[in-house]
Amino acid sequence: MKKIKYFIPAVIWMIFIFFESSLVADASSSQSNIIVQYIYSLLSLPAAYQELLSFLVRKCAHISEYMILTFLLYYGFYKNKVHSLSFPFIIALLYACSDEIHQLFVPGRAGMIQDILIDLIGVIIALIIVHFIKQRKLKRKYDI
């Protein structure tokens, strides 16, 4: 791979994920609670839904973090003339696993297999989007 510079956005995003995973439990919760409080006030939800909303916000953060990572990894490989979806999938999966292992050493955090599976949802959504974009480009290329 000659054009390593195209992987810089993915590496920067991986550093961001690592930083977010390094936050102790209270700091991580306060970040998601800002979003929860905003949505909570915007929708005027009953108090009983606040915990569910907090859970959904945290899990959507996992999904979106790994969707973005997968897009950035695909971009790096695509620019290096590697059009396989396998490489971004494998790297994102391995990074999700390493991220959960890392959280085992952060106070108040826990590495959980279900979070890896949630991260994989983001990876798979990104790869499905890339696949459909590739199919659409192919269809346009051969349509006259």
mmCIF file of N, CA, C and O in Angstrom, residues 1-14 68-83 88 91:
data_model
loop_
_atom_site.group_PDB
_atom_site.id
_atom_site.type_symbol
_atom_site.label_atom_id
_atom_site.label_comp_id
_atom_site.label_asym_id
_atom_site.label_seq_id
_atom_site.Cartn_x
_atom_site.Cartn_y
_atom_site.Cartn_z
ATOM 1 N N MET A 1 0.834 -1.182 0.000
ATOM 2 C CA MET A 1 0.000 0.000 0.000
ATOM 3 C C MET A 1 0.875 1.240 0.000
ATOM 4 O O MET A 1 1.565 1.506 0.971
ATOM 5 N N LYS A 2 0.812 1.946 -1.087
ATOM 6 C CA LYS A 2 1.665 3.109 -1.270
ATOM 7 C C LYS A 2 1.081 4.367 -0.634
ATOM 8 O O LYS A 2 1.816 5.251 -0.229
ATOM 9 N N LYS A 3 -0.217 4.452 -0.579
ATOM 10 C CA LYS A 3 -0.866 5.694 -0.154
ATOM 11 C C LYS A 3 -1.410 5.575 1.268
ATOM 12 O O LYS A 3 -2.602 5.569 1.506
ATOM 13 N N ILE A 4 -0.500 5.511 2.207
ATOM 14 C CA ILE A 4 -0.878 5.342 3.617
ATOM 15 C C ILE A 4 -1.612 6.574 4.141
ATOM 16 O O ILE A 4 -2.395 6.487 5.084
ATOM 17 N N LYS A 5 -1.413 7.714 3.493
ATOM 18 C CA LYS A 5 -2.041 8.958 3.940
ATOM 19 C C LYS A 5 -3.568 8.875 3.947
ATOM 20 O O LYS A 5 -4.225 9.572 4.707
ATOM 21 N N TYR A 6 -4.130 7.994 3.133
ATOM 22 C CA TYR A 6 -5.584 7.870 3.088
ATOM 23 C C TYR A 6 -6.156 7.158 4.312
ATOM 24 O O TYR A 6 -7.366 7.135 4.510
ATOM 25 N N PHE A 7 -5.288 6.586 5.109
ATOM 26 C CA PHE A 7 -5.732 5.944 6.347
ATOM 27 C C PHE A 7 -5.651 6.884 7.551
ATOM 28 O O PHE A 7 -6.086 6.526 8.645
ATOM 29 N N ILE A 8 -5.108 8.072 7.362
ATOM 30 C CA ILE A 8 -4.974 9.031 8.469
ATOM 31 C C ILE A 8 -6.327 9.358 9.107
ATOM 32 O O ILE A 8 -6.436 9.357 10.332
ATOM 33 N N PRO A 9 -7.397 9.614 8.321
ATOM 34 C CA PRO A 9 -8.697 9.864 8.972
ATOM 35 C C PRO A 9 -9.155 8.695 9.851
ATOM 36 O O PRO A 9 -9.679 8.909 10.949
ATOM 37 N N ALA A 10 -8.938 7.458 9.398
ATOM 38 C CA ALA A 10 -9.340 6.293 10.200
ATOM 39 C C ALA A 10 -8.514 6.216 11.481
ATOM 40 O O ALA A 10 -9.060 5.911 12.553
ATOM 41 N N VAL A 11 -7.225 6.495 11.392
ATOM 42 C CA VAL A 11 -6.366 6.450 12.583
ATOM 43 C C VAL A 11 -6.781 7.539 13.568
ATOM 44 O O VAL A 11 -6.856 7.283 14.783
ATOM 45 N N ILE A 12 -7.078 8.724 13.063
ATOM 46 C CA ILE A 12 -7.541 9.810 13.948
ATOM 47 C C ILE A 12 -8.844 9.398 14.630
ATOM 48 O O ILE A 12 -9.033 9.624 15.837
ATOM 49 N N TRP A 13 -9.747 8.768 13.883
ATOM 50 C CA TRP A 13 -11.015 8.321 14.468
ATOM 51 C C TRP A 13 -10.781 7.224 15.517
ATOM 52 O O TRP A 13 -11.446 7.194 16.547
ATOM 53 N N MET A 14 -9.820 6.345 15.264
ATOM 54 C CA MET A 14 -9.485 5.306 16.242
ATOM 55 C C MET A 14 -8.947 5.931 17.526
ATOM 56 O O MET A 14 -9.273 5.463 18.628
ATOM 57 N N ILE A 68 -18.781 5.098 11.276
ATOM 58 C CA ILE A 68 -17.818 6.081 10.775
ATOM 59 C C ILE A 68 -16.450 5.437 10.571
ATOM 60 O O ILE A 68 -15.803 5.646 9.537
ATOM 61 N N LEU A 69 -16.001 4.656 11.545
ATOM 62 C CA LEU A 69 -14.712 3.983 11.413
ATOM 63 C C LEU A 69 -14.678 3.100 10.163
ATOM 64 O O LEU A 69 -13.704 3.118 9.404
ATOM 65 N N THR A 70 -15.734 2.369 9.925
ATOM 66 C CA THR A 70 -15.783 1.471 8.766
ATOM 67 C C THR A 70 -15.745 2.260 7.463
ATOM 68 O O THR A 70 -15.032 1.883 6.523
ATOM 69 N N PHE A 71 -16.496 3.352 7.382
ATOM 70 C CA PHE A 71 -16.445 4.199 6.188
ATOM 71 C C PHE A 71 -15.031 4.727 5.952
ATOM 72 O O PHE A 71 -14.533 4.728 4.829
ATOM 73 N N LEU A 72 -14.381 5.175 7.024
ATOM 74 C CA LEU A 72 -13.025 5.715 6.895
ATOM 75 C C LEU A 72 -12.024 4.633 6.497
ATOM 76 O O LEU A 72 -11.109 4.888 5.691
ATOM 77 N N LEU A 73 -12.167 3.443 7.037
ATOM 78 C CA LEU A 73 -11.292 2.339 6.641
ATOM 79 C C LEU A 73 -11.522 1.960 5.181
ATOM 80 O O LEU A 73 -10.566 1.746 4.421
ATOM 81 N N TYR A 74 -12.776 1.894 4.786
ATOM 82 C CA TYR A 74 -13.070 1.575 3.386
ATOM 83 C C TYR A 74 -12.461 2.630 2.463
ATOM 84 O O TYR A 74 -11.877 2.298 1.423
ATOM 85 N N TYR A 75 -12.566 3.886 2.839
ATOM 86 C CA TYR A 75 -11.992 4.978 2.052
ATOM 87 C C TYR A 75 -10.486 4.765 1.862
ATOM 88 O O TYR A 75 -9.970 4.896 0.750
ATOM 89 N N GLY A 76 -9.783 4.432 2.940
ATOM 90 C CA GLY A 76 -8.351 4.190 2.855
ATOM 91 C C GLY A 76 -8.020 3.044 1.914
ATOM 92 O O GLY A 76 -7.113 3.153 1.079
ATOM 93 N N PHE A 77 -8.756 1.950 2.016
ATOM 94 C CA PHE A 77 -8.499 0.815 1.133
ATOM 95 C C PHE A 77 -8.895 1.144 -0.313
ATOM 96 O O PHE A 77 -8.180 0.788 -1.255
ATOM 97 N N TYR A 78 -10.018 1.827 -0.480
ATOM 98 C CA TYR A 78 -10.495 2.186 -1.817
ATOM 99 C C TYR A 78 -9.465 3.052 -2.543
ATOM 100 O O TYR A 78 -9.166 2.820 -3.712
ATOM 101 N N LYS A 79 -8.910 4.018 -1.845
ATOM 102 C CA LYS A 79 -7.895 4.891 -2.444
ATOM 103 C C LYS A 79 -6.618 4.127 -2.779
ATOM 104 O O LYS A 79 -5.834 4.582 -3.598
ATOM 105 N N ASN A 80 -6.422 2.989 -2.145
ATOM 106 C CA ASN A 80 -5.269 2.136 -2.429
ATOM 107 C C ASN A 80 -5.633 1.013 -3.401
ATOM 108 O O ASN A 80 -4.937 0.006 -3.491
ATOM 109 N N LYS A 81 -6.743 1.190 -4.095
ATOM 110 C CA LYS A 81 -7.198 0.238 -5.122
ATOM 111 C C LYS A 81 -7.546 -1.145 -4.563
ATOM 112 O O LYS A 81 -7.457 -2.146 -5.249
ATOM 113 N N VAL A 82 -7.927 -1.191 -3.299
ATOM 114 C CA VAL A 82 -8.394 -2.433 -2.677
ATOM 115 C C VAL A 82 -9.882 -2.232 -2.413
ATOM 116 O O VAL A 82 -10.261 -1.491 -1.516
ATOM 117 N N HIS A 83 -10.715 -2.874 -3.215
ATOM 118 C CA HIS A 83 -12.152 -2.633 -3.151
ATOM 119 C C HIS A 83 -12.911 -3.679 -2.341
ATOM 120 O O HIS A 83 -14.124 -3.734 -2.376
ATOM 121 N N PRO A 88 -11.990 -3.705 5.756
ATOM 122 C CA PRO A 88 -12.582 -2.793 6.754
ATOM 123 C C PRO A 88 -13.355 -3.548 7.836
ATOM 124 O O PRO A 88 -13.312 -3.175 9.007
ATOM 125 N N ILE A 91 -10.739 -5.235 10.319
ATOM 126 C CA ILE A 91 -10.040 -4.239 11.142
ATOM 127 C C ILE A 91 -10.990 -3.614 12.159
ATOM 128 O O ILE A 91 -10.641 -3.445 13.332
#
